[in-house]
């Protein structure tokens, strides 16, 4: 049975665990500014399909990106601690 670990402010499930060492997330905590810039080039049609203006998406990036590294380190570091503890 899956256990929800993270929920977005919008109420959607964003992080899950199944068992003791299987974790998954519905977002990309590893992203940084250069990677996001590449996504705008490669995936611009996704914005169009969603009806989101690039300027609005980039404004959200400016708001949330400063905390992205800490979030990434918390998620991946937490998983690493679980794995290390299991290995003894």
mmCIF file with all atom_site columns, C-alpha atoms in Angstrom:
data_model
loop_
_atom_site.group_PDB
_atom_site.id
_atom_site.type_symbol
_atom_site.label_atom_id
_atom_site.label_alt_id
_atom_site.label_comp_id
_atom_site.label_asym_id
_atom_site.label_entity_id
_atom_site.label_seq_id
_atom_site.pdbx_PDB_ins_code
_atom_site.Cartn_x
_atom_site.Cartn_y
_atom_site.Cartn_z
_atom_site.occupancy
_atom_site.B_iso_or_equiv
_atom_site.pdbx_formal_charge
_atom_site.auth_seq_id
_atom_site.auth_comp_id
_atom_site.auth_asym_id
_atom_site.auth_atom_id
_atom_site.pdbx_PDB_model_num
ATOM 1  C CA . UNK A 1 1  ? 0.000  0.000  0.000   1.00 0.00 ? 1  UNK A CA 1
ATOM 2  C CA . UNK A 1 2  ? 1.327  3.451  -0.936  1.00 0.00 ? 2  UNK A CA 1
ATOM 3  C CA . UNK A 1 3  ? 1.762  6.139  1.693   1.00 0.00 ? 3  UNK A CA 1
ATOM 4  C CA . UNK A 1 4  ? 1.473  9.768  0.648   1.00 0.00 ? 4  UNK A CA 1
ATOM 5  C CA . UNK A 1 5  ? 4.473  11.782 1.852   1.00 0.00 ? 5  UNK A CA 1
ATOM 6  C CA . UNK A 1 6  ? 4.011  15.144 0.107   1.00 0.00 ? 6  UNK A CA 1
ATOM 7  C CA . UNK A 1 7  ? 0.920  17.119 -0.856  1.00 0.00 ? 7  UNK A CA 1
ATOM 8  C CA . UNK A 1 8  ? 0.933  20.334 -2.861  1.00 0.00 ? 8  UNK A CA 1
ATOM 9  C CA . UNK A 1 9  ? -0.886 23.466 -1.678  1.00 0.00 ? 9  UNK A CA 1
ATOM 10 C CA . UNK A 1 10 ? -3.391 22.700 -4.463  1.00 0.00 ? 10 UNK A CA 1
ATOM 11 C CA . UNK A 1 11 ? -4.159 19.396 -2.749  1.00 0.00 ? 11 UNK A CA 1
ATOM 12 C CA . UNK A 1 12 ? -2.526 17.003 -5.204  1.00 0.00 ? 12 UNK A CA 1
ATOM 13 C CA . UNK A 1 13 ? -0.340 14.128 -4.100  1.00 0.00 ? 13 UNK A CA 1
ATOM 14 C CA . UNK A 1 14 ? 3.284  14.815 -4.968  1.00 0.00 ? 14 UNK A CA 1
ATOM 15 C CA . UNK A 1 15 ? 5.385  12.261 -3.079  1.00 0.00 ? 15 UNK A CA 1
ATOM 16 C CA . UNK A 1 16 ? 4.804  8.642  -2.171  1.00 0.00 ? 16 UNK A CA 1
ATOM 17 C CA . UNK A 1 17 ? 6.414  5.660  -0.490  1.00 0.00 ? 17 UNK A CA 1
ATOM 18 C CA . UNK A 1 18 ? 5.685  1.980  -1.010  1.00 0.00 ? 18 UNK A CA 1
ATOM 19 C CA . UNK A 1 19 ? 7.336  -0.277 1.525   1.00 0.00 ? 19 UNK A CA 1
ATOM 20 C CA . UNK A 1 20 ? 10.399 1.004  3.334   1.00 0.00 ? 20 UNK A CA 1
ATOM 21 C CA . UNK A 1 21 ? 12.693 1.877  0.417   1.00 0.00 ? 21 UNK A CA 1
ATOM 22 C CA . UNK A 1 22 ? 10.592 2.680  -2.671  1.00 0.00 ? 22 UNK A CA 1
ATOM 23 C CA . UNK A 1 23 ? 9.979  6.393  -3.033  1.00 0.00 ? 23 UNK A CA 1
ATOM 24 C CA . UNK A 1 24 ? 8.551  8.419  -5.895  1.00 0.00 ? 24 UNK A CA 1
ATOM 25 C CA . UNK A 1 25 ? 7.713  12.047 -6.631  1.00 0.00 ? 25 UNK A CA 1
ATOM 26 C CA . UNK A 1 26 ? 5.411  13.717 -9.170  1.00 0.00 ? 26 UNK A CA 1
ATOM 27 C CA . UNK A 1 27 ? 7.771  16.608 -9.865  1.00 0.00 ? 27 UNK A CA 1
ATOM 28 C CA . UNK A 1 28 ? 11.454 17.212 -10.604 1.00 0.00 ? 28 UNK A CA 1
ATOM 29 C CA . UNK A 1 29 ? 13.297 18.316 -7.444  1.00 0.00 ? 29 UNK A CA 1
ATOM 30 C CA . UNK A 1 30 ? 16.640 18.013 -9.269  1.00 0.00 ? 30 UNK A CA 1
ATOM 31 C CA . UNK A 1 31 ? 15.909 20.893 -11.648 1.00 0.00 ? 31 UNK A CA 1
ATOM 32 C CA . UNK A 1 32 ? 17.964 24.066 -11.601 1.00 0.00 ? 32 UNK A CA 1
ATOM 33 C CA . UNK A 1 33 ? 17.828 27.263 -13.655 1.00 0.00 ? 33 UNK A CA 1
ATOM 34 C CA . UNK A 1 34 ? 19.793 26.025 -16.699 1.00 0.00 ? 34 UNK A CA 1
ATOM 35 C CA . UNK A 1 35 ? 17.756 22.806 -16.888 1.00 0.00 ? 35 UNK A CA 1
ATOM 36 C CA . UNK A 1 36 ? 14.500 24.766 -16.724 1.00 0.00 ? 36 UNK A CA 1
ATOM 37 C CA . UNK A 1 37 ? 15.723 27.069 -19.504 1.00 0.00 ? 37 UNK A CA 1
ATOM 38 C CA . UNK A 1 38 ? 16.342 23.975 -21.643 1.00 0.00 ? 38 UNK A CA 1
ATOM 39 C CA . UNK A 1 39 ? 12.814 22.773 -20.914 1.00 0.00 ? 39 UNK A CA 1
ATOM 40 C CA . UNK A 1 40 ? 11.396 26.050 -22.207 1.00 0.00 ? 40 UNK A CA 1
ATOM 41 C CA . UNK A 1 41 ? 13.196 25.426 -25.490 1.00 0.00 ? 41 UNK A CA 1
ATOM 42 C CA . UNK A 1 42 ? 12.378 21.732 -25.774 1.00 0.00 ? 42 UNK A CA 1
ATOM 43 C CA . UNK A 1 43 ? 8.862  21.684 -24.276 1.00 0.00 ? 43 UNK A CA 1
ATOM 44 C CA . UNK A 1 44 ? 7.355  25.049 -25.229 1.00 0.00 ? 44 UNK A CA 1
ATOM 45 C CA . UNK A 1 45 ? 4.360  23.255 -26.767 1.00 0.00 ? 45 UNK A CA 1
ATOM 46 C CA . UNK A 1 46 ? 3.445  21.886 -23.316 1.00 0.00 ? 46 UNK A CA 1
ATOM 47 C CA . UNK A 1 47 ? 2.904  25.448 -22.087 1.00 0.00 ? 47 UNK A CA 1
ATOM 48 C CA . UNK A 1 48 ? 0.744  26.204 -25.103 1.00 0.00 ? 48 UNK A CA 1
ATOM 49 C CA . UNK A 1 49 ? -1.296 23.032 -24.584 1.00 0.00 ? 49 UNK A CA 1
ATOM 50 C CA . UNK A 1 50 ? -1.836 23.923 -20.926 1.00 0.00 ? 50 UNK A CA 1
ATOM 51 C CA . UNK A 1 51 ? -2.821 27.484 -21.807 1.00 0.00 ? 51 UNK A CA 1
ATOM 52 C CA . UNK A 1 52 ? 0.041  28.914 -19.724 1.00 0.00 ? 52 UNK A CA 1
ATOM 53 C CA . UNK A 1 53 ? 2.053  31.914 -20.904 1.00 0.00 ? 53 UNK A CA 1
ATOM 54 C CA . UNK A 1 54 ? 5.816  31.473 -20.667 1.00 0.00 ? 54 UNK A CA 1
ATOM 55 C CA . UNK A 1 55 ? 6.080  34.751 -18.764 1.00 0.00 ? 55 UNK A CA 1
ATOM 56 C CA . UNK A 1 56 ? 3.715  33.417 -16.089 1.00 0.00 ? 56 UNK A CA 1
ATOM 57 C CA . UNK A 1 57 ? 5.592  30.120 -15.843 1.00 0.00 ? 57 UNK A CA 1
ATOM 58 C CA . UNK A 1 58 ? 8.912  31.939 -15.499 1.00 0.00 ? 58 UNK A CA 1
ATOM 59 C CA . UNK A 1 59 ? 7.430  34.155 -12.771 1.00 0.00 ? 59 UNK A CA 1
ATOM 60 C CA . UNK A 1 60 ? 6.506  30.989 -10.851 1.00 0.00 ? 60 UNK A CA 1
ATOM 61 C CA . UNK A 1 61 ? 10.051 29.706 -11.418 1.00 0.00 ? 61 UNK A CA 1
ATOM 62 C CA . UNK A 1 62 ? 11.489 32.880 -9.893  1.00 0.00 ? 62 UNK A CA 1
ATOM 63 C CA . UNK A 1 63 ? 9.270  32.387 -6.870  1.00 0.00 ? 63 UNK A CA 1
ATOM 64 C CA . UNK A 1 64 ? 10.005 28.695 -6.292  1.00 0.00 ? 64 UNK A CA 1
ATOM 65 C CA . UNK A 1 65 ? 13.479 28.057 -7.687  1.00 0.00 ? 65 UNK A CA 1
ATOM 66 C CA . UNK A 1 66 ? 15.370 29.591 -4.727  1.00 0.00 ? 66 UNK A CA 1
ATOM 67 C CA . UNK A 1 67 ? 14.117 26.782 -2.492  1.00 0.00 ? 67 UNK A CA 1
ATOM 68 C CA . UNK A 1 68 ? 14.607 24.030 -5.051  1.00 0.00 ? 68 UNK A CA 1
ATOM 69 C CA . UNK A 1 69 ? 18.122 22.993 -4.019  1.00 0.00 ? 69 UNK A CA 1
ATOM 70 C CA . UNK A 1 70 ? 17.178 22.626 -0.348  1.00 0.00 ? 70 UNK A CA 1
ATOM 71 C CA . UNK A 1 71 ? 14.112 20.596 -1.311  1.00 0.00 ? 71 UNK A CA 1
ATOM 72 C CA . UNK A 1 72 ? 16.192 18.370 -3.578  1.00 0.00 ? 72 UNK A CA 1
ATOM 73 C CA . UNK A 1 73 ? 18.801 17.812 -0.877  1.00 0.00 ? 73 UNK A CA 1
ATOM 74 C CA . UNK A 1 74 ? 16.106 16.996 1.685   1.00 0.00 ? 74 UNK A CA 1
ATOM 75 C CA . UNK A 1 75 ? 14.433 14.427 -0.567  1.00 0.00 ? 75 UNK A CA 1
ATOM 76 C CA . UNK A 1 76 ? 17.551 12.753 -1.930  1.00 0.00 ? 76 UNK A CA 1
ATOM 77 C CA . UNK A 1 77 ? 19.435 13.050 1.357   1.00 0.00 ? 77 UNK A CA 1
ATOM 78 C CA . UNK A 1 78 ? 16.533 11.498 3.238   1.00 0.00 ? 78 UNK A CA 1
ATOM 79 C CA . UNK A 1 79 ? 16.405 8.612  0.808   1.00 0.00 ? 79 UNK A CA 1
ATOM 80 C CA . UNK A 1 80 ? 20.178 8.146  1.078   1.00 0.00 ? 80 UNK A CA 1
ATOM 81 C CA . UNK A 1 81 ? 19.896 7.986  4.879   1.00 0.00 ? 81 UNK A CA 1
ATOM 82 C CA . UNK A 1 82 ? 17.178 5.320  4.646   1.00 0.00 ? 82 UNK A CA 1
ATOM 83 C CA . UNK A 1 83 ? 19.275 3.240  2.254   1.00 0.00 ? 83 UNK A CA 1
ATOM 84 C CA . UNK A 1 84 ? 22.439 3.655  4.357   1.00 0.00 ? 84 UNK A CA 1
ATOM 85 C CA . UNK A 1 85 ? 20.592 2.623  7.523   1.00 0.00 ? 85 UNK A CA 1
ATOM 86 C CA . UNK A 1 86 ? 19.210 -0.456 5.777   1.00 0.00 ? 86 UNK A CA 1
ATOM 87 C CA . UNK A 1 87 ? 22.684 -1.495 4.704   1.00 0.00 ? 87 UNK A CA 1
ATOM 88 C CA . UNK A 1 88 ? 23.804 -1.333 8.344   1.00 0.00 ? 88 UNK A CA 1
#
